[in-house]
Coordinates of C-alpha atoms in Angstrom, one line a residue:
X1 CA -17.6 -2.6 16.3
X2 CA -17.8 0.3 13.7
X3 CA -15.1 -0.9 11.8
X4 CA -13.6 0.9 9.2
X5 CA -14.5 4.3 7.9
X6 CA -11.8 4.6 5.0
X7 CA -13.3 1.9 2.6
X8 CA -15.6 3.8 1.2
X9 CA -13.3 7.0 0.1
X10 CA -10.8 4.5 -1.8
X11 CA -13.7 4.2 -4.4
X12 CA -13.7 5.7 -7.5
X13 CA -15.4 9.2 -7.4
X14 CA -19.5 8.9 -7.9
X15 CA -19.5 5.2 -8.6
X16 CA -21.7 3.1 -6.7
X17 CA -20.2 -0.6 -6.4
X18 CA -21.5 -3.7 -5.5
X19 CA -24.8 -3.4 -3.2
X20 CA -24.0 0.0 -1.8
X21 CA -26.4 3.1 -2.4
X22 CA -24.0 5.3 -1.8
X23 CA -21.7 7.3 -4.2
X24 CA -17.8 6.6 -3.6
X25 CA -15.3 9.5 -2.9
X26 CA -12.3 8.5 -4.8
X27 CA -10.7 10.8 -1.9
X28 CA -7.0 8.3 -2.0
X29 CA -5.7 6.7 -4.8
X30 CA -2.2 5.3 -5.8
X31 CA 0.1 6.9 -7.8
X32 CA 1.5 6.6 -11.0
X33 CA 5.0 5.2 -9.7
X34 CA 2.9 2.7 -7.2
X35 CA 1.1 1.1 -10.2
X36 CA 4.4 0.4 -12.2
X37 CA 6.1 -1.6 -9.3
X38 CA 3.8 -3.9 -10.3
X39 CA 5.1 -4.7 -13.8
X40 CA 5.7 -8.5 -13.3
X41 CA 3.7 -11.0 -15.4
X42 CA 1.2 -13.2 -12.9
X43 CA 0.7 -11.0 -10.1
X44 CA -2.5 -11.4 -8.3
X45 CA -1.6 -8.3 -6.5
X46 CA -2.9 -6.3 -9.4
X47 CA -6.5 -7.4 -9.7
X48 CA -6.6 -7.8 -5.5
X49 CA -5.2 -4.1 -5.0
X50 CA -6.6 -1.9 -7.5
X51 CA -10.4 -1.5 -9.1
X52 CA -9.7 -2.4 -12.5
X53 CA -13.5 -3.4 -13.8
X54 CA -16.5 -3.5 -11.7
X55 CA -20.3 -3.0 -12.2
X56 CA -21.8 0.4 -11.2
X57 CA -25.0 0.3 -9.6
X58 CA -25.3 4.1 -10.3
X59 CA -25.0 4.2 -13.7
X60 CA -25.8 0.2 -14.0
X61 CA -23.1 0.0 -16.4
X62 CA -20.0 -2.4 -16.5
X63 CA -17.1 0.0 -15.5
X64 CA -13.5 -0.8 -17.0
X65 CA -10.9 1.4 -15.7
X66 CA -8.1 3.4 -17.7
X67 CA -5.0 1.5 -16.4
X68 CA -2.5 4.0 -18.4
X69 CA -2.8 6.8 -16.0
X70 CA -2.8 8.0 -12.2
X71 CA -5.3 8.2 -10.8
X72 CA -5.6 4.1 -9.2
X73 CA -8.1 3.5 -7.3
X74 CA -7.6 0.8 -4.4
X75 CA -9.7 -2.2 -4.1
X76 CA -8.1 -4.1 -1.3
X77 CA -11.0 -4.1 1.1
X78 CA -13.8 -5.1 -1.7
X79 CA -15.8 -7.1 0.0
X80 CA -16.4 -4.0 2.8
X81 CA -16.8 -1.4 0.6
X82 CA -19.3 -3.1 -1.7
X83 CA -21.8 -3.2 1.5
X84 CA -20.8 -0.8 3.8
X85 CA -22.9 2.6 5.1
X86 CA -20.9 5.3 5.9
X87 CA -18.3 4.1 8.8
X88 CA -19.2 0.8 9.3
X89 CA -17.5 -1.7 8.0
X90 CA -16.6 -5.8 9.0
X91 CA -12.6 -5.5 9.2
X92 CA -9.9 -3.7 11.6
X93 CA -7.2 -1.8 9.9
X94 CA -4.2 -4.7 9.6
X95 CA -1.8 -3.9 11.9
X96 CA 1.0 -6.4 10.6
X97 CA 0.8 -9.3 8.5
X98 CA 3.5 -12.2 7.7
X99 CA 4.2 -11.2 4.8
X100 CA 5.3 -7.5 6.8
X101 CA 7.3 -10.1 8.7
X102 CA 9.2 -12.0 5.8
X103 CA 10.0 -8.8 4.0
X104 CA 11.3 -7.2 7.4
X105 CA 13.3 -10.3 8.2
X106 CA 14.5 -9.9 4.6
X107 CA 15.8 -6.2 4.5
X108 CA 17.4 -7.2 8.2
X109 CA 19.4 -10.1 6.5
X110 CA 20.4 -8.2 3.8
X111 CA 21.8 -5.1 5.8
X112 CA 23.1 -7.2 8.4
X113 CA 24.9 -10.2 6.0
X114 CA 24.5 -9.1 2.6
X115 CA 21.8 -11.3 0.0
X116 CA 22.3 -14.4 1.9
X117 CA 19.9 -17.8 0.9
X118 CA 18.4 -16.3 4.1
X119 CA 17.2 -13.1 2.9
X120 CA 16.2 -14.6 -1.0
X121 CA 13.8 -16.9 0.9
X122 CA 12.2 -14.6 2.7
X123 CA 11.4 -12.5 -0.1
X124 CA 10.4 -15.0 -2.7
X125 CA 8.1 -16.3 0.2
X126 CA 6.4 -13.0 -0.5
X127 CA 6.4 -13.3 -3.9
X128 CA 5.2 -17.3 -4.2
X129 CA 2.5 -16.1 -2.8
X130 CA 1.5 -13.2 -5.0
X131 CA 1.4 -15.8 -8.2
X132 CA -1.6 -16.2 -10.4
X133 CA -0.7 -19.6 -10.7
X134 CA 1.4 -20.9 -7.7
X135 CA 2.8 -23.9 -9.8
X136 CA 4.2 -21.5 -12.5
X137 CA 8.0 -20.2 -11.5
X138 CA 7.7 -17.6 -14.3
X139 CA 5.2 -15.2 -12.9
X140 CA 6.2 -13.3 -10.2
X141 CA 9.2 -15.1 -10.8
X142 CA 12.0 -15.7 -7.7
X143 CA 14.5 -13.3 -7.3
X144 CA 18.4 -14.6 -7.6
X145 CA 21.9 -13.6 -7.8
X146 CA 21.2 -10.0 -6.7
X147 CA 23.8 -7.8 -5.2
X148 CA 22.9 -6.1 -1.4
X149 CA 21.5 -2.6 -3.3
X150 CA 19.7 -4.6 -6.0
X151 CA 18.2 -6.9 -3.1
X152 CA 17.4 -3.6 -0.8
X153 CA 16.1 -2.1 -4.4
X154 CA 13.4 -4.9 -4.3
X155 CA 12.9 -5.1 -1.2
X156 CA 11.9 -1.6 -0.6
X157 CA 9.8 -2.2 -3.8
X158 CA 7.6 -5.3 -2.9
X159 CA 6.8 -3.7 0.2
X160 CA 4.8 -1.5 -2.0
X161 CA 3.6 -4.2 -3.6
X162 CA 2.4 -6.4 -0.9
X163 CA 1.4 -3.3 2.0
X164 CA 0.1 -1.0 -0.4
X165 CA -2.5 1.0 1.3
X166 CA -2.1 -0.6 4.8
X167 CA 0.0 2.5 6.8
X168 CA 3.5 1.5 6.0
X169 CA 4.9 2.8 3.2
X170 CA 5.6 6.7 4.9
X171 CA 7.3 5.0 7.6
X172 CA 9.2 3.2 5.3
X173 CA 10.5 6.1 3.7
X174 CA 11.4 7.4 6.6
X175 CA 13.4 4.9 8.3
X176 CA 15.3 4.5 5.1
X177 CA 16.1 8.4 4.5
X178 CA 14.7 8.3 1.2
X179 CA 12.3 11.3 2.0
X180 CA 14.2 14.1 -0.3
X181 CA 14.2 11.0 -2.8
X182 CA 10.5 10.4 -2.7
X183 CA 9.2 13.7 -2.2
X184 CA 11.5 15.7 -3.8
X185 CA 10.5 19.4 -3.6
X186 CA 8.8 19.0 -0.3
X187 CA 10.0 21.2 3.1
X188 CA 11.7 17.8 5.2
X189 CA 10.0 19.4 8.0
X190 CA 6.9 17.3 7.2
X191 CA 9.3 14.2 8.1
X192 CA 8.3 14.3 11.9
X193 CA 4.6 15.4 13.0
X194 CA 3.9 18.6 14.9
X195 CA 4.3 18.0 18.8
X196 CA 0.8 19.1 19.9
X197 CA 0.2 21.9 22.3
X198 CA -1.2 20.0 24.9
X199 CA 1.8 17.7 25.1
X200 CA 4.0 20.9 25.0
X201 CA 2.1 22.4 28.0
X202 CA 2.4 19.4 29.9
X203 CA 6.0 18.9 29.7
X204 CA 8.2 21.3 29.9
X205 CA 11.4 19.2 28.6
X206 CA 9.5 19.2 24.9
X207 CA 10.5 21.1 22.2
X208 CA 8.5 21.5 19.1
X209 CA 9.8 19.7 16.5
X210 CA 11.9 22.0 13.7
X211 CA 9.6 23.7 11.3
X212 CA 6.6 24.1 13.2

């Protein structure tokens, strides 16, 4: 199984973590908006997602990253990228996880019925989860007493949070017609993919999508 490619250009640019020999590529990284959803107190998510400190074999130093600013490096397949040569890696990309599951359920409930006990334990399943400490109710604290926009707000927000980095987050935006919101400035052609040629040959029903 060759595994995962992508590990490797997540890490920061010329660093060499972990076992590896080889320089990372620092090719994708998170944003500044990404980084301040997570601005809760006790979220595990932080130190699991992003590289934050981390020895480097290249320069054998102790490596602390500047948090204040874009660009974030993503550390959520560590344990792969530490080891890995070039395209071959131990894990499949996730193709859904519970915690996709709850925060689906969740938005459904919401849109559906309105912030119902339903949809609030869904989310705060999520967000149990993501505590430092799970016996302290003040990090990552449960989310109450919202209205339907607020609860959509957060919802849309801790999907970020929990799926960052795992293929979601475009189709999110998509579904939810928050494209012009997200990416303002950008031709909304780029919301659908170029039909390709081939397929067009083939099938002479197809039309290319608008734009392209």
């Amino acid at each position: 199984d060759p595994g995962l490619g992508i590990t490797r250009l997540l890490n920061p640019r010329n660093v060499r973590i972990g076992e590896t020999n080889r320089d990372g590529r620092g090719r994708y990284a998170a944003t500044q908006m990404a980084w301040d959803m997570f601005d809760e107190p006790g979220d595990i998510r932080v130190e699991q997602s992003f590289w934050i400190e981390f020895f480097d074999n290249r320069s054998q130093q102790q490596i602390v990253m500047d948090t204040t600013q874009a660009p974030y490096y993503i550390a959520k397949w560590k344990l792969d990228q530490a080891i890995a040569p070039w395209g071959w890696t131990a894990h499949a990309w996730p193709v859904i996880r519970y915690a996709d599951i709850l925060l689906m359920y969740a938005e459904a409930v919401n849109e559906v019925n309105g912030p119902t006990a339903m949809a609030f334990d869904a989310i705060n399943e999520v967000r149990r989860r993501a505590r430092i400490d799970p016996n302290d109710p003040t990090q990552v604290p449960d989310l109450v007493g919202l209205s339907q926009d607020e609860l959509r707000q957060e919802i849309y927000e801790e999907r970020v949070r929990e799926l960052l980095f795992e293929g979601s987050s475009f189709n999110d935006i998509i579904r939810t017609n928050r494209f012009t919101e997200m990416f303002p400035g950008v031709d909304s052609k780029f919301q659908l993919l170029p039909i390709p040629q081939r397929e067009l040959d083939l099938n002479a029903n197809l039309t290319q999508n608008t734009g392209f």
